[in-house]
Amino acid sequence: MFKILNVVFVILFSFSLLYSQDDKMKDFQFQTEDVQTESTSYFAIGVGYTATFHLINMDDMNTLANQFGVGNLKSNVYLNGIEISTGTVLFKNVNIGFFNQSGNTSSSGIVNSLNRNINYAFQNTGFLIDYGIVPFKSFAILPGVQVGFAKSTINVSQTDKDINWNEIQPNQLANNYYYKLEKSFLDIEPKVSIQYAVTNFIAFRLNASYSISMSNPFTNSNWTFNDNVKVNNVPSTVNQSGVKLQFGVFVGLMNF
């Protein structure tokens, strides 16, 4: 009998403790906070190949080509390129880099049994700066600008179908000529890009920009003929100004 009373006492005492703790629980207050979301920053280090389609006004160049009896030059010039870029530590989301692009368009024909050719070549090397905006992970929008030191080269030639070594003498190759015209430009190019990181190490990019060509103040601003004399009255439209559309693939560290 005594054991039964002890068991009943223990049970009643346990219930009393639970009830007293339940009353105290009412005195506690819990505060909730909104979940803080942190925007994704842009940081990338990479090297890549760029394929650029440069749309250029060729009206005056085609007038020249037609005078030599060859067809029009294509206004859509394909440029091969390479780009190296990196994010900066001091400035968040800012990307700086180096680029190089080159390409050409040409036209040729046979006039009076002689080969004629006109080639219009482009080269552009310089620096770029972008600002990365990351609306969601692995996708970035990059407005920016690049500054390049560009060069345009026009080669016009006429040759016989073949010549002999002994004919390479003064006044011996009357039917053969070679004209080279060249000019350096300063290229200012505002642009906007969209970039998608397939993995942390590979990214694809689409880019639209407009190239603004002006005389290069750091070098000879004239068109030169055969690396020797100044060419006067070159039409102002013979430059590298125009819309550019670019695709690029990059490898490196893509942390965005």
mmCIF file of C-alpha atoms in Angstrom:
data_model
loop_
_atom_site.group_PDB
_atom_site.id
_atom_site.type_symbol
_atom_site.label_atom_id
_atom_site.label_comp_id
_atom_site.label_asym_id
_atom_site.label_seq_id
_atom_site.Cartn_x
_atom_site.Cartn_y
_atom_site.Cartn_z
ATOM 1 C CA MET A 1 0.000 0.000 0.000
ATOM 2 C CA PHE A 2 2.832 2.312 0.873
ATOM 3 C CA LYS A 3 4.475 1.764 -2.547
ATOM 4 C CA ILE A 4 1.255 2.624 -4.384
ATOM 5 C CA LEU A 5 0.967 5.922 -2.475
ATOM 6 C CA ASN A 6 4.590 6.790 -3.426
ATOM 7 C CA VAL A 7 3.887 6.224 -7.107
ATOM 8 C CA VAL A 8 0.742 8.394 -6.976
ATOM 9 C CA PHE A 9 2.698 11.136 -5.204
ATOM 10 C CA VAL A 10 5.452 11.150 -7.836
ATOM 11 C CA ILE A 11 2.910 11.400 -10.691
ATOM 12 C CA LEU A 12 1.024 14.292 -9.064
ATOM 13 C CA PHE A 13 4.302 16.124 -8.328
ATOM 14 C CA SER A 14 5.418 15.792 -11.997
ATOM 15 C CA PHE A 15 2.146 17.234 -13.313
ATOM 16 C CA SER A 16 2.457 20.193 -10.970
ATOM 17 C CA LEU A 17 5.957 20.975 -12.296
ATOM 18 C CA LEU A 18 4.789 20.839 -15.920
ATOM 19 C CA TYR A 19 1.863 23.124 -15.185
ATOM 20 C CA SER A 20 4.047 25.696 -13.434
ATOM 21 C CA GLN A 21 6.530 25.715 -16.375
ATOM 22 C CA ASP A 22 3.654 26.148 -18.841
ATOM 23 C CA ASP A 23 2.567 29.292 -17.020
ATOM 24 C CA LYS A 24 6.097 30.684 -17.237
ATOM 25 C CA MET A 25 6.272 29.956 -20.988
ATOM 26 C CA LYS A 26 3.629 32.632 -21.496
ATOM 27 C CA ASP A 27 6.101 35.217 -20.213
ATOM 28 C CA PHE A 28 8.582 34.553 -23.037
ATOM 29 C CA GLN A 29 8.301 36.715 -26.207
ATOM 30 C CA PHE A 30 9.705 35.687 -29.593
ATOM 31 C CA GLN A 31 10.726 38.229 -32.257
ATOM 32 C CA THR A 32 10.897 37.462 -35.967
ATOM 33 C CA GLU A 33 13.106 39.199 -38.553
ATOM 34 C CA ASP A 34 12.739 39.419 -42.300
ATOM 35 C CA VAL A 35 15.133 37.242 -44.261
ATOM 36 C CA GLN A 36 17.979 39.402 -45.556
ATOM 37 C CA THR A 37 18.878 38.712 -49.199
ATOM 38 C CA GLU A 38 22.313 39.720 -50.428
ATOM 39 C CA SER A 39 22.649 40.836 -54.057
ATOM 40 C CA THR A 40 25.082 38.826 -56.157
ATOM 41 C CA SER A 41 28.253 40.691 -57.100
ATOM 42 C CA TYR A 42 30.182 40.326 -60.352
ATOM 43 C CA PHE A 43 33.732 39.050 -60.445
ATOM 44 C CA ALA A 44 35.409 37.220 -63.316
ATOM 45 C CA ILE A 45 38.913 36.498 -64.557
ATOM 46 C CA GLY A 46 39.165 35.075 -68.048
ATOM 47 C CA VAL A 47 40.596 34.942 -71.521
ATOM 48 C CA GLY A 48 38.477 34.394 -74.596
ATOM 49 C CA TYR A 49 38.000 34.397 -78.327
ATOM 50 C CA THR A 50 35.721 37.034 -79.854
ATOM 51 C CA ALA A 51 33.996 36.968 -83.237
ATOM 52 C CA THR A 52 32.907 40.456 -84.311
ATOM 53 C CA PHE A 53 30.745 41.583 -87.217
ATOM 54 C CA HIS A 54 31.604 45.205 -88.020
ATOM 55 C CA LEU A 55 29.129 47.144 -90.173
ATOM 56 C CA ILE A 56 30.965 49.932 -92.020
ATOM 57 C CA ASN A 57 29.999 52.543 -94.596
ATOM 58 C CA MET A 58 31.722 51.373 -97.790
ATOM 59 C CA ASP A 59 30.279 53.868 -100.290
ATOM 60 C CA ASP A 60 33.530 55.751 -100.993
ATOM 61 C CA MET A 61 35.616 52.587 -100.828
ATOM 62 C CA ASN A 62 33.368 50.929 -103.408
ATOM 63 C CA THR A 63 33.714 53.960 -105.675
ATOM 64 C CA LEU A 64 37.465 53.383 -105.543
ATOM 65 C CA ALA A 65 37.059 49.648 -106.145
ATOM 66 C CA ASN A 66 34.823 50.219 -109.143
ATOM 67 C CA GLN A 67 37.381 52.590 -110.660
ATOM 68 C CA PHE A 68 39.827 49.680 -110.687
ATOM 69 C CA GLY A 69 37.263 47.396 -112.282
ATOM 70 C CA VAL A 70 36.647 45.098 -109.304
ATOM 71 C CA GLY A 71 33.418 44.430 -107.423
ATOM 72 C CA ASN A 72 32.112 46.046 -104.266
ATOM 73 C CA LEU A 73 33.647 45.365 -100.893
ATOM 74 C CA LYS A 74 31.395 43.794 -98.278
ATOM 75 C CA SER A 75 30.166 46.274 -95.684
ATOM 76 C CA ASN A 76 30.019 43.529 -93.064
ATOM 77 C CA VAL A 77 33.620 42.911 -91.975
ATOM 78 C CA TYR A 78 34.446 39.864 -89.852
ATOM 79 C CA LEU A 79 37.008 40.475 -87.111
ATOM 80 C CA ASN A 80 38.857 37.787 -85.190
ATOM 81 C CA GLY A 81 39.804 38.796 -81.682
ATOM 82 C CA ILE A 82 41.148 37.919 -78.284
ATOM 83 C CA GLU A 83 40.239 39.471 -74.945
ATOM 84 C CA ILE A 84 41.753 39.213 -71.476
ATOM 85 C CA SER A 85 39.807 40.665 -68.551
ATOM 86 C CA THR A 86 39.687 40.621 -64.765
ATOM 87 C CA GLY A 87 37.572 41.969 -61.959
ATOM 88 C CA THR A 88 39.125 44.560 -59.665
ATOM 89 C CA VAL A 89 39.594 44.271 -55.922
ATOM 90 C CA LEU A 90 39.361 47.998 -55.179
ATOM 91 C CA PHE A 91 36.136 48.623 -57.113
ATOM 92 C CA LYS A 92 33.308 46.138 -56.701
ATOM 93 C CA ASN A 93 31.703 44.830 -59.928
ATOM 94 C CA VAL A 94 34.199 46.710 -62.125
ATOM 95 C CA ASN A 95 35.926 44.720 -64.855
ATOM 96 C CA ILE A 96 39.012 45.861 -66.794
ATOM 97 C CA GLY A 97 40.791 44.220 -69.683
ATOM 98 C CA PHE A 98 42.786 44.215 -72.910
ATOM 99 C CA PHE A 99 41.543 43.362 -76.416
ATOM 100 C CA ASN A 100 42.836 42.870 -79.935
ATOM 101 C CA GLN A 101 40.748 42.595 -83.123
ATOM 102 C CA SER A 102 41.706 42.269 -86.779
ATOM 103 C CA GLY A 103 40.063 41.443 -90.090
ATOM 104 C CA ASN A 104 39.676 42.489 -93.702
ATOM 105 C CA THR A 105 37.412 42.597 -96.715
ATOM 106 C CA SER A 106 38.636 42.339 -100.306
ATOM 107 C CA SER A 107 37.572 42.188 -103.930
ATOM 108 C CA SER A 108 39.457 41.010 -107.000
ATOM 109 C CA GLY A 109 39.001 40.584 -110.720
ATOM 110 C CA ILE A 110 40.769 40.144 -114.068
ATOM 111 C CA VAL A 111 41.017 43.262 -116.229
ATOM 112 C CA ASN A 112 42.765 43.075 -119.622
ATOM 113 C CA SER A 113 44.268 39.707 -118.626
ATOM 114 C CA LEU A 114 45.796 41.313 -115.523
ATOM 115 C CA ASN A 115 44.965 40.443 -111.913
ATOM 116 C CA ARG A 116 43.617 43.308 -109.860
ATOM 117 C CA ASN A 117 42.886 43.292 -106.168
ATOM 118 C CA ILE A 118 41.800 45.731 -103.485
ATOM 119 C CA ASN A 119 42.061 44.770 -99.825
ATOM 120 C CA TYR A 120 40.754 46.818 -96.894
ATOM 121 C CA ALA A 121 42.230 45.660 -93.566
ATOM 122 C CA PHE A 122 41.467 46.649 -89.972
ATOM 123 C CA GLN A 123 43.313 46.270 -86.698
ATOM 124 C CA ASN A 124 42.295 47.535 -83.268
ATOM 125 C CA THR A 125 44.104 47.083 -79.953
ATOM 126 C CA GLY A 126 43.257 48.700 -76.649
ATOM 127 C CA PHE A 127 41.732 48.638 -73.185
ATOM 128 C CA LEU A 128 38.213 48.197 -71.821
ATOM 129 C CA ILE A 129 36.218 48.784 -68.657
ATOM 130 C CA ASP A 130 32.838 47.260 -67.774
ATOM 131 C CA TYR A 131 30.475 47.375 -64.818
ATOM 132 C CA GLY A 132 28.765 44.095 -63.965
ATOM 133 C CA ILE A 133 25.096 43.990 -62.973
ATOM 134 C CA VAL A 134 23.900 40.533 -61.850
ATOM 135 C CA PRO A 135 20.070 40.237 -61.850
ATOM 136 C CA PHE A 136 20.324 36.550 -61.015
ATOM 137 C CA LYS A 137 23.060 33.980 -60.544
ATOM 138 C CA SER A 138 25.287 33.178 -63.536
ATOM 139 C CA PHE A 139 23.781 35.973 -65.673
ATOM 140 C CA ALA A 140 25.298 39.453 -65.945
ATOM 141 C CA ILE A 141 24.656 42.681 -67.846
ATOM 142 C CA LEU A 142 27.791 44.726 -68.494
ATOM 143 C CA PRO A 143 27.594 48.308 -69.775
ATOM 144 C CA GLY A 144 31.013 49.712 -70.558
ATOM 145 C CA VAL A 145 33.394 51.379 -72.963
ATOM 146 C CA GLN A 146 36.600 50.436 -74.731
ATOM 147 C CA VAL A 147 39.344 52.646 -76.112
ATOM 148 C CA GLY A 148 41.419 51.325 -78.968
ATOM 149 C CA PHE A 149 44.341 52.349 -81.147
ATOM 150 C CA ALA A 150 43.087 51.323 -84.566
ATOM 151 C CA LYS A 151 44.735 51.160 -87.978
ATOM 152 C CA SER A 152 43.178 50.955 -91.447
ATOM 153 C CA THR A 153 45.194 49.727 -94.419
ATOM 154 C CA ILE A 154 44.116 49.827 -98.077
ATOM 155 C CA ASN A 155 46.122 47.760 -100.547
ATOM 156 C CA VAL A 156 45.529 48.066 -104.299
ATOM 157 C CA SER A 157 47.520 45.900 -106.692
ATOM 158 C CA GLN A 158 47.766 44.817 -110.300
ATOM 159 C CA THR A 159 49.981 41.981 -111.468
ATOM 160 C CA ASP A 160 50.704 39.828 -114.479
ATOM 161 C CA LYS A 161 49.753 36.190 -114.114
ATOM 162 C CA ASP A 162 53.442 35.437 -113.600
ATOM 163 C CA ILE A 163 56.749 37.254 -113.840
ATOM 164 C CA ASN A 164 60.418 36.286 -114.071
ATOM 165 C CA TRP A 165 62.999 37.069 -111.416
ATOM 166 C CA ASN A 166 65.122 38.969 -113.964
ATOM 167 C CA GLU A 167 62.182 41.293 -114.655
ATOM 168 C CA ILE A 168 62.231 42.698 -111.121
ATOM 169 C CA GLN A 169 64.102 45.796 -112.171
ATOM 170 C CA PRO A 170 63.282 49.487 -112.590
ATOM 171 C CA ASN A 171 60.947 50.171 -115.524
ATOM 172 C CA GLN A 172 60.608 46.471 -116.349
ATOM 173 C CA LEU A 173 57.218 45.734 -114.752
ATOM 174 C CA ALA A 174 55.084 48.449 -116.266
ATOM 175 C CA ASN A 175 51.875 46.418 -115.930
ATOM 176 C CA ASN A 176 52.438 45.740 -112.243
ATOM 177 C CA TYR A 177 51.832 48.130 -109.363
ATOM 178 C CA TYR A 178 51.151 48.112 -105.656
ATOM 179 C CA TYR A 179 49.547 50.978 -103.716
ATOM 180 C CA LYS A 180 49.373 51.035 -99.935
ATOM 181 C CA LEU A 181 47.356 53.620 -98.013
ATOM 182 C CA GLU A 182 47.382 53.610 -94.217
ATOM 183 C CA LYS A 183 46.027 55.653 -91.305
ATOM 184 C CA SER A 184 45.885 55.354 -87.511
ATOM 185 C CA PHE A 185 42.722 56.153 -85.566
ATOM 186 C CA LEU A 186 41.687 56.585 -81.955
ATOM 187 C CA ASP A 187 38.625 54.409 -81.444
ATOM 188 C CA ILE A 188 36.049 55.146 -78.704
ATOM 189 C CA GLU A 189 33.475 52.397 -78.372
ATOM 190 C CA PRO A 190 30.520 52.484 -75.931
ATOM 191 C CA LYS A 191 29.029 49.015 -75.547
ATOM 192 C CA VAL A 192 26.701 46.753 -73.610
ATOM 193 C CA SER A 193 27.149 43.015 -73.082
ATOM 194 C CA ILE A 194 25.176 40.133 -71.656
ATOM 195 C CA GLN A 195 27.143 37.235 -70.211
ATOM 196 C CA TYR A 196 26.090 33.787 -69.058
ATOM 197 C CA ALA A 197 28.312 31.443 -67.073
ATOM 198 C CA VAL A 198 27.612 27.861 -68.106
ATOM 199 C CA THR A 199 29.900 26.676 -65.315
ATOM 200 C CA ASN A 200 32.255 28.417 -62.893
ATOM 201 C CA PHE A 201 34.930 28.149 -65.574
ATOM 202 C CA ILE A 202 33.189 28.825 -68.940
ATOM 203 C CA ALA A 203 31.038 31.776 -70.021
ATOM 204 C CA PHE A 204 29.397 32.959 -73.235
ATOM 205 C CA ARG A 205 28.905 36.622 -74.116
ATOM 206 C CA LEU A 206 26.901 38.694 -76.596
ATOM 207 C CA ASN A 207 27.914 42.274 -77.204
ATOM 208 C CA ALA A 208 26.588 45.283 -79.132
ATOM 209 C CA SER A 209 28.617 48.467 -79.548
ATOM 210 C CA TYR A 210 29.232 51.475 -81.755
ATOM 211 C CA SER A 211 32.738 52.357 -82.886
ATOM 212 C CA ILE A 212 33.545 56.075 -83.147
ATOM 213 C CA SER A 213 36.755 56.710 -85.111
ATOM 214 C CA MET A 214 38.743 59.915 -84.829
ATOM 215 C CA SER A 215 42.264 60.982 -85.700
ATOM 216 C CA ASN A 216 44.823 59.559 -83.312
ATOM 217 C CA PRO A 217 46.447 62.485 -81.447
ATOM 218 C CA PHE A 218 49.387 60.312 -80.360
ATOM 219 C CA THR A 219 50.703 59.545 -83.847
ATOM 220 C CA ASN A 220 50.635 60.764 -87.447
ATOM 221 C CA SER A 221 47.012 61.677 -88.191
ATOM 222 C CA ASN A 222 47.398 61.652 -91.998
ATOM 223 C CA TRP A 223 46.727 58.958 -94.527
ATOM 224 C CA THR A 224 50.080 57.890 -95.954
ATOM 225 C CA PHE A 225 50.902 56.426 -99.380
ATOM 226 C CA ASN A 226 53.443 53.557 -99.533
ATOM 227 C CA ASP A 227 54.699 54.512 -96.039
ATOM 228 C CA ASN A 228 56.132 57.691 -97.491
ATOM 229 C CA VAL A 229 53.900 60.594 -98.547
ATOM 230 C CA LYS A 230 50.749 62.227 -97.241
ATOM 231 C CA VAL A 231 47.468 61.553 -99.033
ATOM 232 C CA ASN A 232 45.172 64.572 -99.342
ATOM 233 C CA ASN A 233 41.388 64.769 -99.705
ATOM 234 C CA VAL A 234 40.585 61.269 -98.434
ATOM 235 C CA PRO A 235 36.789 61.098 -97.881
ATOM 236 C CA SER A 236 35.869 61.455 -94.208
ATOM 237 C CA THR A 237 33.720 58.303 -94.358
ATOM 238 C CA VAL A 238 36.792 56.121 -94.901
ATOM 239 C CA ASN A 239 37.250 55.164 -91.250
ATOM 240 C CA GLN A 240 36.250 52.484 -88.768
ATOM 241 C CA SER A 241 33.049 54.033 -87.420
ATOM 242 C CA GLY A 242 30.075 51.693 -87.343
ATOM 243 C CA VAL A 243 27.950 49.211 -85.427
ATOM 244 C CA LYS A 244 29.573 46.077 -84.022
ATOM 245 C CA LEU A 245 27.909 42.825 -82.999
ATOM 246 C CA GLN A 246 30.094 40.369 -81.145
ATOM 247 C CA PHE A 247 30.006 36.839 -79.755
ATOM 248 C CA GLY A 248 32.632 35.568 -77.328
ATOM 249 C CA VAL A 249 33.503 32.450 -75.356
ATOM 250 C CA PHE A 250 35.658 32.783 -72.231
ATOM 251 C CA VAL A 251 37.481 30.413 -69.907
ATOM 252 C CA GLY A 252 38.656 31.284 -66.425
ATOM 253 C CA LEU A 253 36.998 31.947 -63.068
ATOM 254 C CA MET A 254 33.368 33.078 -63.353
ATOM 255 C CA ASN A 255 32.163 34.061 -59.893
ATOM 256 C CA PHE A 256 28.745 35.644 -60.383
#
